[in-house]
PDB file of C-alpha atoms and ligand atoms in Angstrom:
ATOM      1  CA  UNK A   1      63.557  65.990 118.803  1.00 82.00           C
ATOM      2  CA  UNK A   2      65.503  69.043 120.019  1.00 96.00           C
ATOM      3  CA  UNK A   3      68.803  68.293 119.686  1.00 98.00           C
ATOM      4  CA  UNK A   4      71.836  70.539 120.700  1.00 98.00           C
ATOM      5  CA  UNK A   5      75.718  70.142 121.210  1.00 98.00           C
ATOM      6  CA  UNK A   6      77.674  72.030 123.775  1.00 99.00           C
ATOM      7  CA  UNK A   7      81.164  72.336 122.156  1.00 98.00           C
ATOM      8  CA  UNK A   8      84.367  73.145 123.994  1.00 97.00           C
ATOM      9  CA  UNK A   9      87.880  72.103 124.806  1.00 96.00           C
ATOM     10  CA  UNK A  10      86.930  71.498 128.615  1.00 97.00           C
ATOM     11  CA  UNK A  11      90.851  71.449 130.151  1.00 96.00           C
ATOM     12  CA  UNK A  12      89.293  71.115 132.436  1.00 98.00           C
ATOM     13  CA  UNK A  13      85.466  71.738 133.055  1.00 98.00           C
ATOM     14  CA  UNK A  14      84.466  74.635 135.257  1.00 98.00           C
ATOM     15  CA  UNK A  15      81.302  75.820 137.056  1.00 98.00           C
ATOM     16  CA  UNK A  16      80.495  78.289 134.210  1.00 98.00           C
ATOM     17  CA  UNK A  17      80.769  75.449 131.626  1.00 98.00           C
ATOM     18  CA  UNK A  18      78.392  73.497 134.040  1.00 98.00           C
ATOM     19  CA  UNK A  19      75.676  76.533 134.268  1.00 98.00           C
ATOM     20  CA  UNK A  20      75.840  76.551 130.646  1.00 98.00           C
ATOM     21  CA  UNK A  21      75.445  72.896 129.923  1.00 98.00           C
ATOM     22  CA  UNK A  22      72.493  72.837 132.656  1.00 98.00           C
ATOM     23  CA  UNK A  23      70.524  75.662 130.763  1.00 98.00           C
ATOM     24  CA  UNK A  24      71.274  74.700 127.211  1.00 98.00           C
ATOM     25  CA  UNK A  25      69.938  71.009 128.844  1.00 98.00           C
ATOM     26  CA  UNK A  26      66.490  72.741 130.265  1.00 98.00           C
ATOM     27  CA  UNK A  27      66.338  73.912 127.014  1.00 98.00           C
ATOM     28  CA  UNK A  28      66.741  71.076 124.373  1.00 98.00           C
ATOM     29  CA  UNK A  29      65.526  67.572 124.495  1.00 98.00           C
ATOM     30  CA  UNK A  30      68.784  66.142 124.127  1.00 98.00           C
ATOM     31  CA  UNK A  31      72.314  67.817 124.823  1.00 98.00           C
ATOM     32  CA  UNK A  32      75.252  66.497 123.337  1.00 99.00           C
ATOM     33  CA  UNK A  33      78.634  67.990 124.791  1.00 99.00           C
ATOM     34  CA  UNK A  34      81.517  67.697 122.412  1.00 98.00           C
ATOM     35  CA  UNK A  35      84.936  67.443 124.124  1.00 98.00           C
ATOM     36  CA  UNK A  36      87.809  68.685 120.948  1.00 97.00           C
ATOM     37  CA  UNK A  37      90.714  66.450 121.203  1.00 93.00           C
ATOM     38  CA  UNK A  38      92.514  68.805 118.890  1.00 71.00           C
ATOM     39  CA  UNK A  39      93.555  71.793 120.481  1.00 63.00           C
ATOM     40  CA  UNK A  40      97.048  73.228 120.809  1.00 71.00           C
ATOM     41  CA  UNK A  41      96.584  75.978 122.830  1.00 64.00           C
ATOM     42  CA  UNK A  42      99.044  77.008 125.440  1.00 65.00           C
ATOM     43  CA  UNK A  43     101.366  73.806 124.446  1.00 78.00           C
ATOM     44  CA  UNK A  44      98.109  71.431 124.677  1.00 89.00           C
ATOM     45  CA  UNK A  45      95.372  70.319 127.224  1.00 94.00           C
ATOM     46  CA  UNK A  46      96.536  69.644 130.937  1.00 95.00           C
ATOM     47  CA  UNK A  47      93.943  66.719 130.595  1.00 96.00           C
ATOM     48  CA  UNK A  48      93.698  63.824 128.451  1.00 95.00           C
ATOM     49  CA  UNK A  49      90.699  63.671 126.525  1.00 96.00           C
ATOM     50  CA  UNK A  50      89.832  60.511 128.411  1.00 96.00           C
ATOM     51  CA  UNK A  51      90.156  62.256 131.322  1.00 97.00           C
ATOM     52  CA  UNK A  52      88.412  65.603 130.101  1.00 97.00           C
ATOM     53  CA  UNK A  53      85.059  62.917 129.340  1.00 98.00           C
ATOM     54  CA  UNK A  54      85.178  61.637 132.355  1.00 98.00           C
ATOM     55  CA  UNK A  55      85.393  64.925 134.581  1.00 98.00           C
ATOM     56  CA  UNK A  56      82.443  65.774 132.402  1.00 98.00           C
ATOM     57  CA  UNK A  57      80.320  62.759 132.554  1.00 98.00           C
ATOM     58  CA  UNK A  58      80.634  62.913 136.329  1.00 98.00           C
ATOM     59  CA  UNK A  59      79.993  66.429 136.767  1.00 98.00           C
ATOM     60  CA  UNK A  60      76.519  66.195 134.303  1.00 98.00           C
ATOM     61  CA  UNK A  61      75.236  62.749 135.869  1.00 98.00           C
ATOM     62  CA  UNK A  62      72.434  64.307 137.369  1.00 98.00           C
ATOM     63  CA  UNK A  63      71.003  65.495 133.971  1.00 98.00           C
ATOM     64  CA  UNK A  64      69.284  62.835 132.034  1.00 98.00           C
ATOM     65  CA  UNK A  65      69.299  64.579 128.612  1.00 98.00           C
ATOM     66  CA  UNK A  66      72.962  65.044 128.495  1.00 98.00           C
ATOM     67  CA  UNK A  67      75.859  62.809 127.170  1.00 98.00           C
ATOM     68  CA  UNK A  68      79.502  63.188 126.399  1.00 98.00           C
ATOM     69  CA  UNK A  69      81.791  62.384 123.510  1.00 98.00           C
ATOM     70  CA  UNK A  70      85.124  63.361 122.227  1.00 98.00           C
ATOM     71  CA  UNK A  71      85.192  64.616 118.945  1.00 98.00           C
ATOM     72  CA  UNK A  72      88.144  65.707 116.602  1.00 96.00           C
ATOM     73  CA  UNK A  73      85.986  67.262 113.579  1.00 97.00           C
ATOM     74  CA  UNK A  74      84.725  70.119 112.261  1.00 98.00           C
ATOM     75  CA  UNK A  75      82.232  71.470 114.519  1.00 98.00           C
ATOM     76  CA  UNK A  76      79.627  71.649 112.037  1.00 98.00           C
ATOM     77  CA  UNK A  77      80.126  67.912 110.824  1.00 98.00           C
ATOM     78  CA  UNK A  78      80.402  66.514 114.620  1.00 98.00           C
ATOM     79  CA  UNK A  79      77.008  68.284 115.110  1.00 98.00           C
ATOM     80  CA  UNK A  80      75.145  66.863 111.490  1.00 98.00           C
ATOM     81  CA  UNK A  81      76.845  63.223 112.526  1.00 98.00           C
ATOM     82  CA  UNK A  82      75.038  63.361 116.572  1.00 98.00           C
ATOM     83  CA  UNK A  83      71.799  65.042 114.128  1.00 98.00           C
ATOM     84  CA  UNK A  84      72.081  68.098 116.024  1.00 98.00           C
ATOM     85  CA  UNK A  85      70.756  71.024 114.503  1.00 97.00           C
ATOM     86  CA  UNK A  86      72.325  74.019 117.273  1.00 98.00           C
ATOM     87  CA  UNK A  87      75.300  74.721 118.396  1.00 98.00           C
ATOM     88  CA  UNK A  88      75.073  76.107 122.255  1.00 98.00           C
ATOM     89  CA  UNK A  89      78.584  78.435 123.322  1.00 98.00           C
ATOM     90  CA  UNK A  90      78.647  80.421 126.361  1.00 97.00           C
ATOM     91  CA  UNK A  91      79.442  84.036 126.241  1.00 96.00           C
ATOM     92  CA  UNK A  92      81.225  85.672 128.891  1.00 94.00           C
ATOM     93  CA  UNK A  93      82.911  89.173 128.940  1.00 83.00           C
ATOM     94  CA  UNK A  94      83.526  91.292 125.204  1.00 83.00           C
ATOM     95  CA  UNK A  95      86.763  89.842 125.225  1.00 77.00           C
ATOM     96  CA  UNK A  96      84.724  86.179 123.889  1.00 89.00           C
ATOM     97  CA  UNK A  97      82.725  88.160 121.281  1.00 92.00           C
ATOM     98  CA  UNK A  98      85.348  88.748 118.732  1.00 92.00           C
ATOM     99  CA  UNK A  99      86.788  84.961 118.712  1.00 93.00           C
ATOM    100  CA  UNK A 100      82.875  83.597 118.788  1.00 96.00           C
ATOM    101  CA  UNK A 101      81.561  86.232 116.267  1.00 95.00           C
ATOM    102  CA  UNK A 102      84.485  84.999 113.776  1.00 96.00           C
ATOM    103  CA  UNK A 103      83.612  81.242 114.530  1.00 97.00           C
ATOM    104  CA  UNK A 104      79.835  81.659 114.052  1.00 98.00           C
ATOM    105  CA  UNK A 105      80.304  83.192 111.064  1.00 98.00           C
ATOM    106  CA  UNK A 106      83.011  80.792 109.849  1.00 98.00           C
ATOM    107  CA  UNK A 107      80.800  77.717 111.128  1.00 98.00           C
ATOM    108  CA  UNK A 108      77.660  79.383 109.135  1.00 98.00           C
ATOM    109  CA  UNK A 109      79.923  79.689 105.966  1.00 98.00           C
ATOM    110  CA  UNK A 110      80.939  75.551 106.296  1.00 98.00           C
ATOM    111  CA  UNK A 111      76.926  74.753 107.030  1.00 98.00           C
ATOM    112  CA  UNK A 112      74.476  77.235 107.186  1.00 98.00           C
ATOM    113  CA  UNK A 113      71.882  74.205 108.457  1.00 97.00           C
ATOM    114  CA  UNK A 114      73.695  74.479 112.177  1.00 98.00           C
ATOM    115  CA  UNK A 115      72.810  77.682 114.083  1.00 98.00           C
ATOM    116  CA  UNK A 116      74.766  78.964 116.526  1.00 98.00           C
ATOM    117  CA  UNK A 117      73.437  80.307 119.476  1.00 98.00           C
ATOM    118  CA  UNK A 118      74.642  82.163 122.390  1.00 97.00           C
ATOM    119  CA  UNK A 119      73.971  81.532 126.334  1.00 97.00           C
ATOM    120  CA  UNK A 120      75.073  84.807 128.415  1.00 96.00           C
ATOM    121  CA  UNK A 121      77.521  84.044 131.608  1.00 96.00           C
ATOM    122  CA  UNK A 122      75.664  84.778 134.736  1.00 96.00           C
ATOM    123  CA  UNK A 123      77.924  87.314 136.612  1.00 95.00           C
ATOM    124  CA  UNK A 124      79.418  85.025 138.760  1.00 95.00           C
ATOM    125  CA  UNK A 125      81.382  83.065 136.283  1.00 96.00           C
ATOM    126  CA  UNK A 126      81.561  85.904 133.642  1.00 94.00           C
ATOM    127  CA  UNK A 127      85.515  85.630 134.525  1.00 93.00           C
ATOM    128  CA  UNK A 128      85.954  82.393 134.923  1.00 96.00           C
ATOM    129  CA  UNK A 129      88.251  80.487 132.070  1.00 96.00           C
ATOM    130  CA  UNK A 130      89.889  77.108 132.241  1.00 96.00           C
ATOM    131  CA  UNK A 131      93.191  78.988 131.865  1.00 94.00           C
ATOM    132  CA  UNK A 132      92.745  80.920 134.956  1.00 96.00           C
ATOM    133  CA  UNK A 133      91.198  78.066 137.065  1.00 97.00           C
ATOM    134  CA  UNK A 134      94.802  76.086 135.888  1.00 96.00           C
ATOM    135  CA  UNK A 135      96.637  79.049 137.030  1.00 96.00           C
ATOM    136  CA  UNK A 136      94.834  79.486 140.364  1.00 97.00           C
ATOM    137  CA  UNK A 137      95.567  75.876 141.464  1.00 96.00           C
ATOM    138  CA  UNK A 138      99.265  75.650 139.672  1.00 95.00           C
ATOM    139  CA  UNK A 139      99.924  78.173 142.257  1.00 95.00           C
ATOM    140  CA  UNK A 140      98.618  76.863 144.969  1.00 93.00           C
ATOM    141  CA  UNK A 141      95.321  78.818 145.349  1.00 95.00           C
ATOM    142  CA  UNK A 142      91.691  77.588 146.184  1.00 95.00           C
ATOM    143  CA  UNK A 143      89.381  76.691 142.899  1.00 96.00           C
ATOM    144  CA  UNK A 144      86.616  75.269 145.014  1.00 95.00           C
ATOM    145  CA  UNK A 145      83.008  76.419 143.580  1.00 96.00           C
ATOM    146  CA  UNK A 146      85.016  77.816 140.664  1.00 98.00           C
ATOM    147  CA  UNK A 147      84.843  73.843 139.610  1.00 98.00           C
ATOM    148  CA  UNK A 148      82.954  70.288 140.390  1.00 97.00           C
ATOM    149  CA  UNK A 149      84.409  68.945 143.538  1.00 95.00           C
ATOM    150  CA  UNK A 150      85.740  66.343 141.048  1.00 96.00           C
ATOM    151  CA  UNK A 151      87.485  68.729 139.188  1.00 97.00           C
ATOM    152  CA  UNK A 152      89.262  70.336 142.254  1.00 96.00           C
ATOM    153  CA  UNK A 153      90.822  66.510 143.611  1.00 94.00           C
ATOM    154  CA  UNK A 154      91.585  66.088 139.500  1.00 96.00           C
ATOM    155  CA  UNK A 155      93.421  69.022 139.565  1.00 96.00           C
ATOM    156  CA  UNK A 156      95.303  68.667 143.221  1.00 93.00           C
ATOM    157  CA  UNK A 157      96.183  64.608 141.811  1.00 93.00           C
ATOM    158  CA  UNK A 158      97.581  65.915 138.662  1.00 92.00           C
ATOM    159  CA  UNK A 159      99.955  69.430 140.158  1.00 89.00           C
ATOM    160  CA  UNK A 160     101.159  67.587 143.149  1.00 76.00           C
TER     161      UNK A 160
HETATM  162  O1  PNS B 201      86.595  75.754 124.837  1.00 50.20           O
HETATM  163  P1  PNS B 201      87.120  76.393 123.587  1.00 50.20           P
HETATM  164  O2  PNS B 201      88.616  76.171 123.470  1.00 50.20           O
HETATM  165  O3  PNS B 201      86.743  77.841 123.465  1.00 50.20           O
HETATM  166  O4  PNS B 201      86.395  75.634 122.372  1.00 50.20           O
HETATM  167  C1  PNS B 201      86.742  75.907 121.031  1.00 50.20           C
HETATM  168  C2  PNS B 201      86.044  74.914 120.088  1.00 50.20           C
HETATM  169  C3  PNS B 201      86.409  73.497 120.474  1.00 50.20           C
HETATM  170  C4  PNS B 201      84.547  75.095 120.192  1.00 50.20           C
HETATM  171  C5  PNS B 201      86.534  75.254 118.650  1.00 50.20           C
HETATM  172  O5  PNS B 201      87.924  75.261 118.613  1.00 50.20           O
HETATM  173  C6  PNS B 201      85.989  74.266 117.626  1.00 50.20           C
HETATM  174  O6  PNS B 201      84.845  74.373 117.220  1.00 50.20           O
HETATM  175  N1  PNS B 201      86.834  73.280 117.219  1.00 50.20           N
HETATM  176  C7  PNS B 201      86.481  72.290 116.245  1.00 50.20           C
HETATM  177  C8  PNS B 201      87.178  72.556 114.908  1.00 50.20           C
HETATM  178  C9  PNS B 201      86.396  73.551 114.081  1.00 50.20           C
HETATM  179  O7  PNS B 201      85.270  73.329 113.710  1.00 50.20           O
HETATM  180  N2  PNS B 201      87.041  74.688 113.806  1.00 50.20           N
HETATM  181  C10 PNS B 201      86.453  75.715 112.978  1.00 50.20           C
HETATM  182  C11 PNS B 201      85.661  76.708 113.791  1.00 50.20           C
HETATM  183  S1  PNS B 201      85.870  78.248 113.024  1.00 50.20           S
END
C-alpha cells in the first residue's frame, strides 16, 4: 500500500490545494491530508482547525482514497504514525522553492525514511496562495473558482 500525506496549513483550502490533492490521490493508494494546527503566521489561521477539516473533507468527498486529519507534529512523525512513506507539497512560482528546498532538506535530516516529493502548479493556480484568496475576499472581491464553492460561503459567513 501506497501511502502519501498532503501536508499544509489550509486557511483556508483553495483550488490549487485541490488540483494537488486530486493528482497526488490518482497517484497513491491512499492520501492522507494533514491539516497543522500550529501555525502562527500572519497572527494565526482565519479558520479553526475544526473548521479548516471540514472545508477539506467536503471539498475531497468525491475522492475515495483521501481522508483528513489535524495534526500538530513534526511532519515526519505525523507521516511514520498514518505509515506514510511520501510527503506530497505543491510547488508554485520560485518564490516556494527556497522555503520547500530548506524544509525537504530539514525533514530528510529528522527522517531520511520519508521522501519528499514535489507536484508542479498548473499555470492557472501557480499564483494562487491562501493569503491572497483572504485578501481578495477581505476586500470585497470575487474568489469564486479560485476556491470550493464551500470555501467562498465560508469565507463571505466569516468577513461579514
Ligand atoms: O501550507 P503551509 O503553511 O505552506 O504548510 C507548512 C507545513 C504545515 C507543511 C509546515 O509548516 C510543516 O511541515 N509543519 C509541521 C511542523 C514541522 O515538521 N516543521 C519542520 C519542517 S522543517
Amino acid at each position: 500500500m501506497n501511502r502519501a500525506v498532503v501536508p499544509g496549513t489550509f486557511d483556508p483550502v483553495t483550488s490549487g490545494h485541490l488540483d494537488i490533492i486530486e493528482r497526488a490521490a490518482a497517484l497513491f493508494d491512499e492520501v492522507v491530508v494533514g491539516v497543522a494546527l500550529s501555525d502562527k503566521k500572519n497572527g494565526g489561521p482565519l479558520f479553526t482547525p475544526e473548521e479548516r477539516v471540514a472545508l477539506l473533507e467536503g471539498a475531497t468527498q468525491h475522492l475515495g482514497n483521501v481522508t483528513v486529519r489535524p495534526f500538530d507534529t513534526l511532519l515526519v512523525d505525523f507521516a511514520e504514525e498514518v505509515g506514510a512513506s511520501v510527503a506530497v507539497k505543491g510547488l508554485r512560482a520560485v518564490t516556494d522553492f527556497e522555503r520547500e528546498f530548506q524544509m525537504a532538506a530539514l525533514n530528510w535530516r529528522l527522517d531520511a525514511k520519508i521522501e519528499t516529493m514535489f507536484i508542479m502548479a498548473v499555470p492557472e493556480y501557480m499564483y494562487l496562495s491562501s493569503s491572497a484568496v483572504k485578501e481578495i475576499a477581505r476586500h470585497g472581491g470575487s474568489v469564486r473558482g479560485l476556491v470550493p464553492d464551500e470555501v467562498c460561503d465560508a469565507l463571505e459567513q466569516k468577513l461579514l
